[in-house]
Amino acid sequence: MSSGVECDDDVANIYKEFKMMGKSSVKKRAIMFKFNEDFTRIIHDKNEDFITLMGTTPDMTHTAEYHAFLSKLPVNDCRYIIYDVEGQRNDGCPTSGISLLCWVPEQTSVRKKMVFASSKDALKNKLQGIKLKVHVESLDDNGWDEMQDRLKKC
């Protein structure tokens, strides 16, 4: 079921820039998208200053970085998150993949959850190359192990 929500024009361009950053030394680990005020468009969440710092702390593991990132997400509002996750395949070789995390905290209103769930396809259709899709509701059920297990099989 479609909600009628559309993606903002710059969503695909922001995603392309994000993918190109993988080839540079300065890189963001994630980008976020949210709804505009009247729930008619999916827009870039520009309030993501903490994301820029990810990957710049040499003593922080990728797992710790991910958990620190999740702890800064809103507790009562949904977000679509494009996250570049790293892991190891079953043969021990390093691998990575772009993941779509659907952040849907339990405290979010039923209306927001319904619009969020029915609008995900509008975003997925704009973004090519996503390996993993993970639903995350809380810091305890954070999707990290699921992403790592799925990366092992890629």
PDB file of N, CA and C in Angstrom, residues 20-68:
ATOM      1  N   MET A  20      29.688   7.887  -3.508  1.00  0.00           N
ATOM      2  CA  MET A  20      30.981   8.326  -4.045  1.00  0.00           C
ATOM      3  C   MET A  20      31.987   8.596  -2.932  1.00  0.00           C
ATOM      4  N   MET A  21      31.515   8.941  -1.737  1.00  0.00           N
ATOM      5  CA  MET A  21      32.425   9.205  -0.618  1.00  0.00           C
ATOM      6  C   MET A  21      33.206   7.958  -0.235  1.00  0.00           C
ATOM      7  N   GLY A  22      32.679   6.789  -0.557  1.00  0.00           N
ATOM      8  CA  GLY A  22      33.376   5.547  -0.251  1.00  0.00           C
ATOM      9  C   GLY A  22      34.726   5.463  -0.928  1.00  0.00           C
ATOM     10  N   LYS A  23      34.916   6.239  -1.965  1.00  0.00           N
ATOM     11  CA  LYS A  23      36.172   6.223  -2.707  1.00  0.00           C
ATOM     12  C   LYS A  23      37.120   7.327  -2.256  1.00  0.00           C
ATOM     13  N   SER A  24      36.718   8.098  -1.254  1.00  0.00           N
ATOM     14  CA  SER A  24      37.573   9.186  -0.772  1.00  0.00           C
ATOM     15  C   SER A  24      38.048   8.881   0.641  1.00  0.00           C
ATOM     16  N   SER A  25      38.997   9.651   1.125  1.00  0.00           N
ATOM     17  CA  SER A  25      39.517   9.431   2.472  1.00  0.00           C
ATOM     18  C   SER A  25      38.598  10.027   3.533  1.00  0.00           C
ATOM     19  N   VAL A  26      37.811  11.028   3.174  1.00  0.00           N
ATOM     20  CA  VAL A  26      36.851  11.624   4.104  1.00  0.00           C
ATOM     21  C   VAL A  26      35.492  11.045   3.760  1.00  0.00           C
ATOM     22  N   LYS A  27      34.860  10.465   4.761  1.00  0.00           N
ATOM     23  CA  LYS A  27      33.655   9.717   4.461  1.00  0.00           C
ATOM     24  C   LYS A  27      32.661   9.786   5.608  1.00  0.00           C
ATOM     25  N   LYS A  28      31.412   9.900   5.260  1.00  0.00           N
ATOM     26  CA  LYS A  28      30.350   9.759   6.252  1.00  0.00           C
ATOM     27  C   LYS A  28      29.965   8.291   6.299  1.00  0.00           C
ATOM     28  N   ARG A  29      29.583   7.841   7.453  1.00  0.00           N
ATOM     29  CA  ARG A  29      29.153   6.458   7.603  1.00  0.00           C
ATOM     30  C   ARG A  29      27.649   6.331   7.323  1.00  0.00           C
ATOM     31  N   ALA A  30      26.898   7.453   7.454  1.00  0.00           N
ATOM     32  CA  ALA A  30      25.443   7.371   7.319  1.00  0.00           C
ATOM     33  C   ALA A  30      24.852   8.681   6.816  1.00  0.00           C
ATOM     34  N   ILE A  31      23.675   8.575   6.234  1.00  0.00           N
ATOM     35  CA  ILE A  31      22.843   9.739   5.930  1.00  0.00           C
ATOM     36  C   ILE A  31      21.425   9.394   6.371  1.00  0.00           C
ATOM     37  N   MET A  32      20.671  10.421   6.711  1.00  0.00           N
ATOM     38  CA  MET A  32      19.324  10.189   7.223  1.00  0.00           C
ATOM     39  C   MET A  32      18.293  10.966   6.423  1.00  0.00           C
ATOM     40  N   PHE A  33      17.102  10.380   6.386  1.00  0.00           N
ATOM     41  CA  PHE A  33      15.963  11.011   5.743  1.00  0.00           C
ATOM     42  C   PHE A  33      14.777  10.953   6.694  1.00  0.00           C
ATOM     43  N   LYS A  34      13.916  11.949   6.589  1.00  0.00           N
ATOM     44  CA  LYS A  34      12.730  12.035   7.439  1.00  0.00           C
ATOM     45  C   LYS A  34      11.585  12.613   6.609  1.00  0.00           C
ATOM     46  N   PHE A  35      10.434  12.765   7.245  1.00  0.00           N
ATOM     47  CA  PHE A  35       9.289  13.391   6.587  1.00  0.00           C
ATOM     48  C   PHE A  35       9.331  14.898   6.781  1.00  0.00           C
ATOM     49  N   ASN A  36       8.780  15.617   5.805  1.00  0.00           N
ATOM     50  CA  ASN A  36       8.616  17.056   6.009  1.00  0.00           C
ATOM     51  C   ASN A  36       7.473  17.266   7.012  1.00  0.00           C
ATOM     52  N   GLU A  37       7.214  18.519   7.371  1.00  0.00           N
ATOM     53  CA  GLU A  37       6.237  18.833   8.427  1.00  0.00           C
ATOM     54  C   GLU A  37       4.839  18.274   8.164  1.00  0.00           C
ATOM     55  N   ASP A  38       4.401  18.274   6.910  1.00  0.00           N
ATOM     56  CA  ASP A  38       3.031  17.827   6.625  1.00  0.00           C
ATOM     57  C   ASP A  38       2.963  16.391   6.077  1.00  0.00           C
ATOM     58  N   PHE A  39       4.033  15.640   6.227  1.00  0.00           N
ATOM     59  CA  PHE A  39       4.077  14.220   5.859  1.00  0.00           C
ATOM     60  C   PHE A  39       3.725  13.967   4.392  1.00  0.00           C
ATOM     61  N   THR A  40       4.201  14.825   3.510  1.00  0.00           N
ATOM     62  CA  THR A  40       3.939  14.631   2.083  1.00  0.00           C
ATOM     63  C   THR A  40       5.202  14.288   1.300  1.00  0.00           C
ATOM     64  N   ARG A  41       6.384  14.521   1.910  1.00  0.00           N
ATOM     65  CA  ARG A  41       7.645  14.275   1.203  1.00  0.00           C
ATOM     66  C   ARG A  41       8.680  13.678   2.157  1.00  0.00           C
ATOM     67  N   ILE A  42       9.538  12.853   1.600  1.00  0.00           N
ATOM     68  CA  ILE A  42      10.707  12.361   2.331  1.00  0.00           C
ATOM     69  C   ILE A  42      11.847  13.300   1.980  1.00  0.00           C
ATOM     70  N   ILE A  43      12.464  13.874   3.009  1.00  0.00           N
ATOM     71  CA  ILE A  43      13.508  14.872   2.810  1.00  0.00           C
ATOM     72  C   ILE A  43      14.786  14.457   3.540  1.00  0.00           C
ATOM     73  N   HIS A  44      15.887  15.089   3.172  1.00  0.00           N
ATOM     74  CA  HIS A  44      17.171  14.874   3.833  1.00  0.00           C
ATOM     75  C   HIS A  44      17.092  15.474   5.233  1.00  0.00           C
ATOM     76  N   ASP A  45      17.514  14.709   6.231  1.00  0.00           N
ATOM     77  CA  ASP A  45      17.574  15.217   7.605  1.00  0.00           C
ATOM     78  C   ASP A  45      18.917  15.911   7.764  1.00  0.00           C
ATOM     79  N   LYS A  46      18.883  17.223   7.729  1.00  0.00           N
ATOM     80  CA  LYS A  46      20.132  17.996   7.773  1.00  0.00           C
ATOM     81  C   LYS A  46      20.678  18.147   9.180  1.00  0.00           C
ATOM     82  N   ASN A  47      19.952  17.671  10.176  1.00  0.00           N
ATOM     83  CA  ASN A  47      20.395  17.740  11.560  1.00  0.00           C
ATOM     84  C   ASN A  47      21.190  16.475  11.880  1.00  0.00           C
ATOM     85  N   GLU A  48      22.300  16.300  11.212  1.00  0.00           N
ATOM     86  CA  GLU A  48      23.089  15.080  11.379  1.00  0.00           C
ATOM     87  C   GLU A  48      24.568  15.374  11.599  1.00  0.00           C
ATOM     88  N   ASP A  49      24.861  16.427  12.326  1.00  0.00           N
ATOM     89  CA  ASP A  49      26.251  16.815  12.545  1.00  0.00           C
ATOM     90  C   ASP A  49      27.090  15.697  13.144  1.00  0.00           C
ATOM     91  N   PHE A  50      26.487  14.891  14.014  1.00  0.00           N
ATOM     92  CA  PHE A  50      27.248  13.834  14.669  1.00  0.00           C
ATOM     93  C   PHE A  50      27.698  12.758  13.691  1.00  0.00           C
ATOM     94  N   ILE A  51      27.033  12.633  12.554  1.00  0.00           N
ATOM     95  CA  ILE A  51      27.405  11.607  11.576  1.00  0.00           C
ATOM     96  C   ILE A  51      28.750  11.925  10.936  1.00  0.00           C
ATOM     97  N   THR A  52      29.031  13.189  10.717  1.00  0.00           N
ATOM     98  CA  THR A  52      30.277  13.590  10.070  1.00  0.00           C
ATOM     99  C   THR A  52      31.486  13.105  10.865  1.00  0.00           C
ATOM    100  N   LEU A  53      31.351  13.026  12.171  1.00  0.00           N
ATOM    101  CA  LEU A  53      32.467  12.638  13.018  1.00  0.00           C
ATOM    102  C   LEU A  53      32.716  11.138  13.017  1.00  0.00           C
ATOM    103  N   MET A  54      31.777  10.373  12.529  1.00  0.00           N
ATOM    104  CA  MET A  54      31.939   8.928  12.542  1.00  0.00           C
ATOM    105  C   MET A  54      33.118   8.523  11.667  1.00  0.00           C
ATOM    106  N   GLY A  55      33.892   7.577  12.171  1.00  0.00           N
ATOM    107  CA  GLY A  55      35.052   7.112  11.425  1.00  0.00           C
ATOM    108  C   GLY A  55      36.300   7.931  11.690  1.00  0.00           C
ATOM    109  N   THR A  56      36.195   8.975  12.515  1.00  0.00           N
ATOM    110  CA  THR A  56      37.352   9.829  12.776  1.00  0.00           C
ATOM    111  C   THR A  56      38.002   9.535  14.126  1.00  0.00           C
ATOM    112  N   THR A  57      37.404   8.645  14.917  1.00  0.00           N
ATOM    113  CA  THR A  57      37.972   8.291  16.208  1.00  0.00           C
ATOM    114  C   THR A  57      38.674   6.947  16.066  1.00  0.00           C
ATOM    115  N   PRO A  58      40.012   6.955  15.992  1.00  0.00           N
ATOM    116  CA  PRO A  58      40.741   5.727  15.678  1.00  0.00           C
ATOM    117  C   PRO A  58      40.549   4.602  16.693  1.00  0.00           C
ATOM    118  N   ASP A  59      40.300   4.930  17.965  1.00  0.00           N
ATOM    119  CA  ASP A  59      40.183   3.881  18.973  1.00  0.00           C
ATOM    120  C   ASP A  59      38.753   3.362  19.125  1.00  0.00           C
ATOM    121  N   MET A  60      37.813   3.865  18.331  1.00  0.00           N
ATOM    122  CA  MET A  60      36.432   3.415  18.422  1.00  0.00           C
ATOM    123  C   MET A  60      36.168   2.349  17.354  1.00  0.00           C
ATOM    124  N   THR A  61      35.666   1.204  17.787  1.00  0.00           N
ATOM    125  CA  THR A  61      35.360   0.144  16.834  1.00  0.00           C
ATOM    126  C   THR A  61      34.128   0.518  16.013  1.00  0.00           C
ATOM    127  N   HIS A  62      33.959  -0.176  14.911  1.00  0.00           N
ATOM    128  CA  HIS A  62      32.793   0.065  14.056  1.00  0.00           C
ATOM    129  C   HIS A  62      31.500  -0.229  14.829  1.00  0.00           C
ATOM    130  N   THR A  63      31.522  -1.268  15.660  1.00  0.00           N
ATOM    131  CA  THR A  63      30.351  -1.621  16.469  1.00  0.00           C
ATOM    132  C   THR A  63      30.031  -0.509  17.455  1.00  0.00           C
ATOM    133  N   ALA A  64      31.044  -0.003  18.152  1.00  0.00           N
ATOM    134  CA  ALA A  64      30.831   1.077  19.123  1.00  0.00           C
ATOM    135  C   ALA A  64      30.332   2.335  18.431  1.00  0.00           C
ATOM    136  N   GLU A  65      30.860   2.606  17.264  1.00  0.00           N
ATOM    137  CA  GLU A  65      30.436   3.758  16.478  1.00  0.00           C
ATOM    138  C   GLU A  65      28.950   3.655  16.122  1.00  0.00           C
ATOM    139  N   TYR A  66      28.534   2.466  15.714  1.00  0.00           N
ATOM    140  CA  TYR A  66      27.133   2.222  15.354  1.00  0.00           C
ATOM    141  C   TYR A  66      26.217   2.451  16.556  1.00  0.00           C
ATOM    142  N   HIS A  67      26.603   1.916  17.713  1.00  0.00           N
ATOM    143  CA  HIS A  67      25.775   2.083  18.909  1.00  0.00           C
ATOM    144  C   HIS A  67      25.729   3.542  19.362  1.00  0.00           C
ATOM    145  N   ALA A  68      26.836   4.246  19.244  1.00  0.00           N
ATOM    146  CA  ALA A  68      26.847   5.679  19.582  1.00  0.00           C
ATOM    147  C   ALA A  68      25.933   6.447  18.636  1.00  0.00           C
TER     148      ALA A  68
END
